[in-house]
Tab-separated table of N, CA, C and O in Angstrom:
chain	number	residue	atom	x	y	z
Q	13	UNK	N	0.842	-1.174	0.000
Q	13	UNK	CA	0.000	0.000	0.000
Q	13	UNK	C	0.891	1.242	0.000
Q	13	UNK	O	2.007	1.074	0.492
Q	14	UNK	N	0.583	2.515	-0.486
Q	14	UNK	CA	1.535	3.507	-0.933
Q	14	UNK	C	1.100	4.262	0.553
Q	14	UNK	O	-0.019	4.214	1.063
Q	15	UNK	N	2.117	4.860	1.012
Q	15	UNK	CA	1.698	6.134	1.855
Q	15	UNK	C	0.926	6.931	1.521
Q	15	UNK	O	0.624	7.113	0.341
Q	16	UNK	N	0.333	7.722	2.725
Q	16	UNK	CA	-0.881	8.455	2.349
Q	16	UNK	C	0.199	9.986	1.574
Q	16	UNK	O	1.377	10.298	1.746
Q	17	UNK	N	-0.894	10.597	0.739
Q	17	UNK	CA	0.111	11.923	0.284
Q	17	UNK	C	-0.140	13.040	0.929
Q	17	UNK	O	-1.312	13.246	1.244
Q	18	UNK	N	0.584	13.737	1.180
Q	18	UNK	CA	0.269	15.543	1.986
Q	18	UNK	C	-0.650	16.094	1.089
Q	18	UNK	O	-0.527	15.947	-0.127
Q	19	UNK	N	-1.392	16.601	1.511
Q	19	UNK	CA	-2.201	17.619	1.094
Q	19	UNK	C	-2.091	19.094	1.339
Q	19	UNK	O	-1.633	19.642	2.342
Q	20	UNK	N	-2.580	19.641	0.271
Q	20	UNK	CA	-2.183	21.034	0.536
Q	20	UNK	C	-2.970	22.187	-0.352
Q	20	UNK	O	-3.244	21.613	-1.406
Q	21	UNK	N	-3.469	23.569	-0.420
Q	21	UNK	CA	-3.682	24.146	-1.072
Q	21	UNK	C	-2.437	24.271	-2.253
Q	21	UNK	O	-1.252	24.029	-2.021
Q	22	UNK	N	-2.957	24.675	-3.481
Q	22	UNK	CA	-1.977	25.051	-4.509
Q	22	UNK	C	-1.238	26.169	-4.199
Q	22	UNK	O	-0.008	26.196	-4.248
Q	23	UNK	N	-2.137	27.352	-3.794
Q	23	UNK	CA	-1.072	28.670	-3.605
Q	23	UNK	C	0.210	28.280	-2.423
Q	23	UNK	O	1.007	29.180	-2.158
Q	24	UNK	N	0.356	26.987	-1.774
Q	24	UNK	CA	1.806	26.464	-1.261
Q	24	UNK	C	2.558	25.863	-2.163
Q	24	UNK	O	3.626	25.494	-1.675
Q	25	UNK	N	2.419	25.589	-3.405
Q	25	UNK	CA	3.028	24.641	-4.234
Q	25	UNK	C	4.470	24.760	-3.905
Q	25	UNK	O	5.322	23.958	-3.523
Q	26	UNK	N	4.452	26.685	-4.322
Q	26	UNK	CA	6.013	26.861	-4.578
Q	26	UNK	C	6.759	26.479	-3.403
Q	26	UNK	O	7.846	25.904	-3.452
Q	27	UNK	N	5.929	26.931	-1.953
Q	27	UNK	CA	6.834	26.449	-0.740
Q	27	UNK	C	6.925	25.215	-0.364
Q	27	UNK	O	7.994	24.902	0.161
Q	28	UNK	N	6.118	24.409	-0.473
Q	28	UNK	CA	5.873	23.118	-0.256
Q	28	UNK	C	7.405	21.842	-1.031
Q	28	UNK	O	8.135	20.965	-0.569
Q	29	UNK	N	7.140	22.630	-2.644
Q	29	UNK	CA	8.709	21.796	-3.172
Q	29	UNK	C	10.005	22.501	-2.677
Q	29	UNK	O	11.037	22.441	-3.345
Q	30	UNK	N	9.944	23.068	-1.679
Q	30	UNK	CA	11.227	23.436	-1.597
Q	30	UNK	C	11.893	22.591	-0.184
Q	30	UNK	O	13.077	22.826	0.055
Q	31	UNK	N	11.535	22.125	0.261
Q	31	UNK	CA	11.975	20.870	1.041
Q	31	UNK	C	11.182	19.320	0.757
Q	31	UNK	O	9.957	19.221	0.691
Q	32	UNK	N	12.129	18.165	0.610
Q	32	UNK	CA	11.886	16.872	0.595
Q	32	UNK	C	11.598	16.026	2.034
Q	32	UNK	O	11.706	16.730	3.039
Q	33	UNK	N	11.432	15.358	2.142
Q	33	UNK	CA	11.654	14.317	3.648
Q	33	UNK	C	11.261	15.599	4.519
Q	33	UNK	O	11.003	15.017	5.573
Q	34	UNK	N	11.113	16.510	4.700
Q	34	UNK	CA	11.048	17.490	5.980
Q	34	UNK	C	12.617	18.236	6.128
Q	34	UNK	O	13.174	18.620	7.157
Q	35	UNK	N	13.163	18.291	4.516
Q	35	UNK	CA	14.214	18.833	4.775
Q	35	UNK	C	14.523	20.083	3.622
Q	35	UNK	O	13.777	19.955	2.651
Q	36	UNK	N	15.461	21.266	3.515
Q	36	UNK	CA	15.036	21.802	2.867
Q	36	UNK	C	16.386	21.765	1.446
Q	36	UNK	O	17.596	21.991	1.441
Q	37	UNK	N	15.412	21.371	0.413
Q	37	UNK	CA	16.499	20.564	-0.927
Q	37	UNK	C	17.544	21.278	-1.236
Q	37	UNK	O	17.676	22.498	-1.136
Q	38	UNK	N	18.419	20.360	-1.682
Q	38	UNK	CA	20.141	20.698	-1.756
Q	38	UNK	C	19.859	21.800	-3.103
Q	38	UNK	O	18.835	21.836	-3.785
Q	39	UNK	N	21.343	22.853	-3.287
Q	39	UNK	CA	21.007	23.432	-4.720
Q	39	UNK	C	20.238	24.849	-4.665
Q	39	UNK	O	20.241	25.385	-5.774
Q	40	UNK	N	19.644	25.523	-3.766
Q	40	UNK	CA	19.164	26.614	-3.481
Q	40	UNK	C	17.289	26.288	-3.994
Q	40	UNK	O	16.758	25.197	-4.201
Q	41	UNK	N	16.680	27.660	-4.069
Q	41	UNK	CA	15.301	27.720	-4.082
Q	41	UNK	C	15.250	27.026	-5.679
Q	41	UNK	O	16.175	26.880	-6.477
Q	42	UNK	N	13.872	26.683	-5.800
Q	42	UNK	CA	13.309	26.161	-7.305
Q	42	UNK	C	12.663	26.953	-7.534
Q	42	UNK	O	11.951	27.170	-6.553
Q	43	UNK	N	12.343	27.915	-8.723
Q	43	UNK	CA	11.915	28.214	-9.424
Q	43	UNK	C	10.425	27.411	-10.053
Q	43	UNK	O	10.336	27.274	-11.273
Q	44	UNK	N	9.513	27.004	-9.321
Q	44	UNK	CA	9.124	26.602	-10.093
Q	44	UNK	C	8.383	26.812	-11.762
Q	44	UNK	O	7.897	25.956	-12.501
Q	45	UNK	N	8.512	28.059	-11.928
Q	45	UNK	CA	7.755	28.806	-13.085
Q	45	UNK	C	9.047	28.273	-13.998
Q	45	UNK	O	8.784	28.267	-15.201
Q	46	UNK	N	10.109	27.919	-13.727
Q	46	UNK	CA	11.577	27.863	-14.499
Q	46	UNK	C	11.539	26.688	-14.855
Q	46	UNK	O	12.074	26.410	-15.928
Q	47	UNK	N	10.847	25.549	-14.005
Q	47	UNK	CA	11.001	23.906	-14.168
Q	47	UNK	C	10.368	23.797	-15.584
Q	47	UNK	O	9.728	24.804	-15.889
Q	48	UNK	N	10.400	22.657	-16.668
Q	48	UNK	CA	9.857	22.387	-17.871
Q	48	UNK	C	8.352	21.956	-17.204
Q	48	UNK	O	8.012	21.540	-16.097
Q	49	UNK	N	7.551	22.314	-18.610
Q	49	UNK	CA	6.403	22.108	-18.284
Q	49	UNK	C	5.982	21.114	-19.203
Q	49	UNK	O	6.359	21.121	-20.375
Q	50	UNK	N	5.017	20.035	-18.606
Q	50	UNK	CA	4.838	19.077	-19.572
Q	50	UNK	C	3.271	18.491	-18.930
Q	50	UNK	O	3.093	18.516	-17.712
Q	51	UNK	N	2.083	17.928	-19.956
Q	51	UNK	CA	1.027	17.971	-19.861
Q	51	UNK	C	0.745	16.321	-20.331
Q	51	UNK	O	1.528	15.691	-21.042
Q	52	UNK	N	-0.487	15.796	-19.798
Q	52	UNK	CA	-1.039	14.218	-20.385
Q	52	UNK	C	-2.632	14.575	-19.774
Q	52	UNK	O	-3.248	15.098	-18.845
Q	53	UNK	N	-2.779	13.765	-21.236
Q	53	UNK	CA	-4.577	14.076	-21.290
Q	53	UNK	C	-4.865	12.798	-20.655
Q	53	UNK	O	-4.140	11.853	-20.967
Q	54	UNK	N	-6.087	12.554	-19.562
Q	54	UNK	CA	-6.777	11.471	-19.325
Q	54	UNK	C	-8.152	11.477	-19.678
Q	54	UNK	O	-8.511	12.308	-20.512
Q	55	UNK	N	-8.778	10.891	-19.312
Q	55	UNK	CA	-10.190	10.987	-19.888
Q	55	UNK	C	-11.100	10.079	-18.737
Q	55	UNK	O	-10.756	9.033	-18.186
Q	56	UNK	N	-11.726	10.456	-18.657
Q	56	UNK	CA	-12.904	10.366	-17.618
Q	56	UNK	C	-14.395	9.890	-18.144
Q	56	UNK	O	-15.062	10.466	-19.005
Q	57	UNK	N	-14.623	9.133	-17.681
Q	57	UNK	CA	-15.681	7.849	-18.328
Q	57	UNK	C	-16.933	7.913	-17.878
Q	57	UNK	O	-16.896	7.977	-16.649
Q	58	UNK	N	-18.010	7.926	-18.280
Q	58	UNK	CA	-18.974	7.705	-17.300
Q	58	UNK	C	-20.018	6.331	-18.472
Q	58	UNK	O	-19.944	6.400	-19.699
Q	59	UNK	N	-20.932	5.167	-17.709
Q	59	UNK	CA	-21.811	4.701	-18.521
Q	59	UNK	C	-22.645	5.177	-18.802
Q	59	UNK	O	-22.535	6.348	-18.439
Q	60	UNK	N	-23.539	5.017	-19.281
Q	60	UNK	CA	-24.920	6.270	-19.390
Q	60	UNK	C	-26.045	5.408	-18.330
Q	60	UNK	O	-26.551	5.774	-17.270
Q	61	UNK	N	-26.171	4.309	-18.990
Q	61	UNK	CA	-27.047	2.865	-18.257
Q	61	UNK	C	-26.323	1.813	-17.919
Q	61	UNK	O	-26.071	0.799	-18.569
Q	62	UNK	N	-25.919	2.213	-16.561
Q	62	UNK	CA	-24.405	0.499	-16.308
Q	62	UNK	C	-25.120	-1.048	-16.179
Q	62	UNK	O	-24.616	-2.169	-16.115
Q	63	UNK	N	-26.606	-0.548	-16.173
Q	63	UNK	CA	-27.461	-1.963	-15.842
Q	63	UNK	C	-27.695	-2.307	-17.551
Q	63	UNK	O	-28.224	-3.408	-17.702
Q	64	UNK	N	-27.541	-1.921	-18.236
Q	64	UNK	CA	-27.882	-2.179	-19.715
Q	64	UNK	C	-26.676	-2.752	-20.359
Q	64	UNK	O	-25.853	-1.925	-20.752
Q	65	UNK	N	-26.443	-3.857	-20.521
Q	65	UNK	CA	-24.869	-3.992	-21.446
Q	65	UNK	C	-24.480	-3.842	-23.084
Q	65	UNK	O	-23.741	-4.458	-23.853
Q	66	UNK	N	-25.162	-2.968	-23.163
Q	66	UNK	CA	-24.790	-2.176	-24.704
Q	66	UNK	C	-24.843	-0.693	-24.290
Q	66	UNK	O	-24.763	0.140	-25.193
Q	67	UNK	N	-24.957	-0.316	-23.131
Q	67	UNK	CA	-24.889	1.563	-23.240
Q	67	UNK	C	-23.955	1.972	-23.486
Q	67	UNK	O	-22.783	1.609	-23.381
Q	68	UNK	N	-24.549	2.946	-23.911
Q	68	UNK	CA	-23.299	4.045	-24.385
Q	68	UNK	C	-22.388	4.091	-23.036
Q	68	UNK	O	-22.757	3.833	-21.891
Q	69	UNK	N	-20.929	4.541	-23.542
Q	69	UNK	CA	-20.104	5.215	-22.551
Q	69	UNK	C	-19.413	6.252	-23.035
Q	69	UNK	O	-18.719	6.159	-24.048
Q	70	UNK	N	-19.519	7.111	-22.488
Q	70	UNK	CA	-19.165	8.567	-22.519
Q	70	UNK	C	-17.821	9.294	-21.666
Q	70	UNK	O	-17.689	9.308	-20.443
Q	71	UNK	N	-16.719	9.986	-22.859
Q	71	UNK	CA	-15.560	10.360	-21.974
Q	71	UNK	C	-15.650	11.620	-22.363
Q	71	UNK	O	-16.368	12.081	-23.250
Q	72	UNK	N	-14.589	12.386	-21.386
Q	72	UNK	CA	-14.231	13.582	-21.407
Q	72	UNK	C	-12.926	13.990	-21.111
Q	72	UNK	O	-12.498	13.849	-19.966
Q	73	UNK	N	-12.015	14.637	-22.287
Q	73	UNK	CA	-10.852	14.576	-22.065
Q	73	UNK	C	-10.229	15.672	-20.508
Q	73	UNK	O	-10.668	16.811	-20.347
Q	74	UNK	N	-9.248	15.070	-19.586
Q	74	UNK	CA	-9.109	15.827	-18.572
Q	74	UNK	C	-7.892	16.046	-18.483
Q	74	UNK	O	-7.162	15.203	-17.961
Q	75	UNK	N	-7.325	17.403	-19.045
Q	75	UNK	CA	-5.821	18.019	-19.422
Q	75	UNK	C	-5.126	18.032	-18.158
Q	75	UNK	O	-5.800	18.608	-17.304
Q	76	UNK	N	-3.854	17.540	-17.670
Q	76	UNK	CA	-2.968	17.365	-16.231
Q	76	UNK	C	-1.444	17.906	-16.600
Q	76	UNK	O	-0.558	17.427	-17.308
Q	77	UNK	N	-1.511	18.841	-15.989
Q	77	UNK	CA	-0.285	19.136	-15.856
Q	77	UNK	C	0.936	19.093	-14.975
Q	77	UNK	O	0.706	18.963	-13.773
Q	78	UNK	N	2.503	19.198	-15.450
Q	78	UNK	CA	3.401	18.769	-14.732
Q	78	UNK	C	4.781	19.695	-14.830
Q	78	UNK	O	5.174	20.189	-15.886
Q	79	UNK	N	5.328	19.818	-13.773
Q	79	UNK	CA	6.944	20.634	-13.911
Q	79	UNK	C	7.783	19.526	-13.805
Q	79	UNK	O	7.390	18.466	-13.318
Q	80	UNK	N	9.423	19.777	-14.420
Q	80	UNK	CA	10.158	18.738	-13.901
Q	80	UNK	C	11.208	20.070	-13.649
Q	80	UNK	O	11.850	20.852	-14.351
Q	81	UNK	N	10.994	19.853	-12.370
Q	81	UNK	CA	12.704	20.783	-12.036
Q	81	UNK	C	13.658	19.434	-11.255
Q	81	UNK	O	13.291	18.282	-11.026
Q	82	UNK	N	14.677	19.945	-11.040
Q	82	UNK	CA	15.819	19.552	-10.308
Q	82	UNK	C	16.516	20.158	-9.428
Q	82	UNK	O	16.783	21.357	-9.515
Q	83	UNK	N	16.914	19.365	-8.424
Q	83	UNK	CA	17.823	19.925	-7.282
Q	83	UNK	C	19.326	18.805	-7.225
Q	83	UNK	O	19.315	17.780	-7.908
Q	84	UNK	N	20.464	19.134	-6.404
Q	84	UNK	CA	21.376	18.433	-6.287
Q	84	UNK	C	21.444	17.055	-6.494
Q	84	UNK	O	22.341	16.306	-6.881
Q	85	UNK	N	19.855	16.837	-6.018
Q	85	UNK	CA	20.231	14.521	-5.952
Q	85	UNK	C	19.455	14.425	-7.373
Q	85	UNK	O	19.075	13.301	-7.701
Q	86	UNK	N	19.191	15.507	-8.240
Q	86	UNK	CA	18.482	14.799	-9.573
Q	86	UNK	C	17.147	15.478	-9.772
Q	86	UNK	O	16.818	16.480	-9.138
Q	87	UNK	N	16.299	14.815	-10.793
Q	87	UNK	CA	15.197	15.792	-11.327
Q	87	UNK	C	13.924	14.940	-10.343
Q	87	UNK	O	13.920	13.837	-9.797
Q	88	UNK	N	12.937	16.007	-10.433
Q	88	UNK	CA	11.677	15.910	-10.001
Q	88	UNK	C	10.356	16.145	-10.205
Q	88	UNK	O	10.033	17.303	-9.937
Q	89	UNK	N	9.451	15.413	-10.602
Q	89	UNK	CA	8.267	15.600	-11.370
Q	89	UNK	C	7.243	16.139	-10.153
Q	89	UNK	O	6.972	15.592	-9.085
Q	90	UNK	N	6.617	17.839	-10.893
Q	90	UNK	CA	5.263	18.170	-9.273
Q	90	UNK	C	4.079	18.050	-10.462
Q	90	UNK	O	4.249	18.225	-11.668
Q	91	UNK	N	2.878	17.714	-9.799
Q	91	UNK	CA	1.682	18.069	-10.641
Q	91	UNK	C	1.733	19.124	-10.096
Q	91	UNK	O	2.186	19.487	-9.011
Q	92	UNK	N	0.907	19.957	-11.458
Q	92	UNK	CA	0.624	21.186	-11.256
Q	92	UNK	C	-0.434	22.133	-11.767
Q	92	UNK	O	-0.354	23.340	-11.999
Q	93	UNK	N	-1.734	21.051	-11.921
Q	93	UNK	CA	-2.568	21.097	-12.743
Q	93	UNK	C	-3.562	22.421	-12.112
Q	93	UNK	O	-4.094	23.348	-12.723
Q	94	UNK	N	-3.563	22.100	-10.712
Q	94	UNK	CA	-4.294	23.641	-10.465
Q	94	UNK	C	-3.217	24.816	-10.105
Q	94	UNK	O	-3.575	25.992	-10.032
Q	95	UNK	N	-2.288	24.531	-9.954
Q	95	UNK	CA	-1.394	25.601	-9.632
Q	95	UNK	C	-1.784	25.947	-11.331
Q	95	UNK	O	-2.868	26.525	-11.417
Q	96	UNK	N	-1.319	25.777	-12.247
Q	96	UNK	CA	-1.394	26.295	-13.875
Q	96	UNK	C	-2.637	26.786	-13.803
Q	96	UNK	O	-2.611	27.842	-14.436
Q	97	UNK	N	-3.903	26.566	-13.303
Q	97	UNK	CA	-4.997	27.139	-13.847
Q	97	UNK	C	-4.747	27.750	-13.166
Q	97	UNK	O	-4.084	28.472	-13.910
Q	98	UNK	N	-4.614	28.445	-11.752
Q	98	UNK	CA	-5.058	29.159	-10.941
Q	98	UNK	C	-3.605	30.739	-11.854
Q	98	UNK	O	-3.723	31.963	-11.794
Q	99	UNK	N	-2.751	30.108	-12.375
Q	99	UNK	CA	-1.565	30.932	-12.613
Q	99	UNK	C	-2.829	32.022	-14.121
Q	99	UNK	O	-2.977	33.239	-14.232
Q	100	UNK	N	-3.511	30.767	-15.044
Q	100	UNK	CA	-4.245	31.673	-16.039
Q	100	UNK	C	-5.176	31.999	-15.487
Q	100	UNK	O	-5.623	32.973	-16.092
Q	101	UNK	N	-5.926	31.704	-14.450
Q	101	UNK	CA	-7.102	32.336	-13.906
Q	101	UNK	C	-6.747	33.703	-13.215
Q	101	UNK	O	-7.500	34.676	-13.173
Q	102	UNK	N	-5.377	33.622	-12.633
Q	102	UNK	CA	-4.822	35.110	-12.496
Q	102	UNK	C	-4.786	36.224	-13.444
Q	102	UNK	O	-5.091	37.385	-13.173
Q	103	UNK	N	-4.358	35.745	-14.668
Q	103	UNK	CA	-4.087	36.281	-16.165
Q	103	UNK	C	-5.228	36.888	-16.199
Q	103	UNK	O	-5.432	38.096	-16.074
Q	104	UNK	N	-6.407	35.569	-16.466
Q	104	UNK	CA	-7.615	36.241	-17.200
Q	104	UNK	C	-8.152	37.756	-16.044
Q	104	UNK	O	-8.713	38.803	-16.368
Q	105	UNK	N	-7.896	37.492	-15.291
Q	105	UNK	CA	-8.723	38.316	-13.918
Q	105	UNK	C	-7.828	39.758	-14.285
Q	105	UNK	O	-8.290	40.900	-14.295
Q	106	UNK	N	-6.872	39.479	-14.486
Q	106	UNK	CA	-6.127	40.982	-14.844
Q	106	UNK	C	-6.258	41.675	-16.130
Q	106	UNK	O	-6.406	42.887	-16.289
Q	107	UNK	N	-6.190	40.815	-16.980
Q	107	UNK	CA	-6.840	41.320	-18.625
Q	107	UNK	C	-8.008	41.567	-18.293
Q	107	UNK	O	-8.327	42.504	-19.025
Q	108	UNK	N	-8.836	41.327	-17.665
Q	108	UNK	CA	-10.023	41.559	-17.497
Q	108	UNK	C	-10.876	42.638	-17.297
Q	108	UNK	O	-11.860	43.128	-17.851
Q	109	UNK	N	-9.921	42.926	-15.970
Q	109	UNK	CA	-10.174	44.234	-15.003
Q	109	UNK	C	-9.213	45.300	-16.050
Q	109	UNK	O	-9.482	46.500	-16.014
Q	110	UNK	N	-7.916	44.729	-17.117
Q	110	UNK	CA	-7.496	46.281	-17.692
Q	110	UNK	C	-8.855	46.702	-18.424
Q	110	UNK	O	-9.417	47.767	-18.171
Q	111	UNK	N	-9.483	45.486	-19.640
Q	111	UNK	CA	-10.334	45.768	-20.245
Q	111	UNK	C	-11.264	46.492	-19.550
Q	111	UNK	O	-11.555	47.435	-20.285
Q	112	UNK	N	-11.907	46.565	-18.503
Q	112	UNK	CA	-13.025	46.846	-17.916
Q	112	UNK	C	-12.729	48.459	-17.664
Q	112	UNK	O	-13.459	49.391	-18.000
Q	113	UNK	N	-11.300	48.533	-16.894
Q	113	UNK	CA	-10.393	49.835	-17.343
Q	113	UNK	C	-10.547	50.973	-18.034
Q	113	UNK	O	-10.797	52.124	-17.677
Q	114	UNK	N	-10.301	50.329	-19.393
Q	114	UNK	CA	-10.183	51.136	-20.739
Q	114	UNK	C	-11.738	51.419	-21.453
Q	114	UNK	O	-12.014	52.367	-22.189
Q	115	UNK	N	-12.641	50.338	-21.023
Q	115	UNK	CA	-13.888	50.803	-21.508
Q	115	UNK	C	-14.872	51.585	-20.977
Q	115	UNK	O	-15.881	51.840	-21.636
């Protein structure tokens, strides 16, 4: 059985990777906006009628995102799927309010 995982709000992401084991990682701070960014689609299923064995089944693609930075002992993969939205949901909120601005 895997250990349970920490939980955490996203707006800790950045502090959260900056120590491993409860320690704080070799190599100085991470950047995480600097780490490569890399994405995998899953898809999410539902039956329509699970008591019927010909129903339809129905997916929906669900975009996940990922950083790989590195510190001294090697590289490291974070999800970062709401940290990224919450980074364009910042965006949109500021284009938003200039537009609202200017008009």
């Amino acid at each position: 059985m895997t250990p349970p995982c920490h939980v955490f709000p996203a707006e800790q992401l950045e502090s959260e990777i900056q120590a491993t084991d409860g320690r704080v990682r070799k190599g100085g701070r991470i950047d995480l906006s600097a780490c490569e960014l890399f994405s995998m689609v899953q898809y999410e299923c539902q039956i329509d009628r699970p008591e019927i064995a010909d129903s339809p089944v129905r997916c929906w693609p669900v975009q996940r995102w990922f950083r790989q930075c590195k510190d001294k002992k090697g590289s490291f993969m974070v999800e970062t799927t709401i940290w990224e939205g919450r980074e364009k949901m910042v965006g949109a909120a500021e284009h938003n309010s200039e537009l609202r601005a200017t008009t």
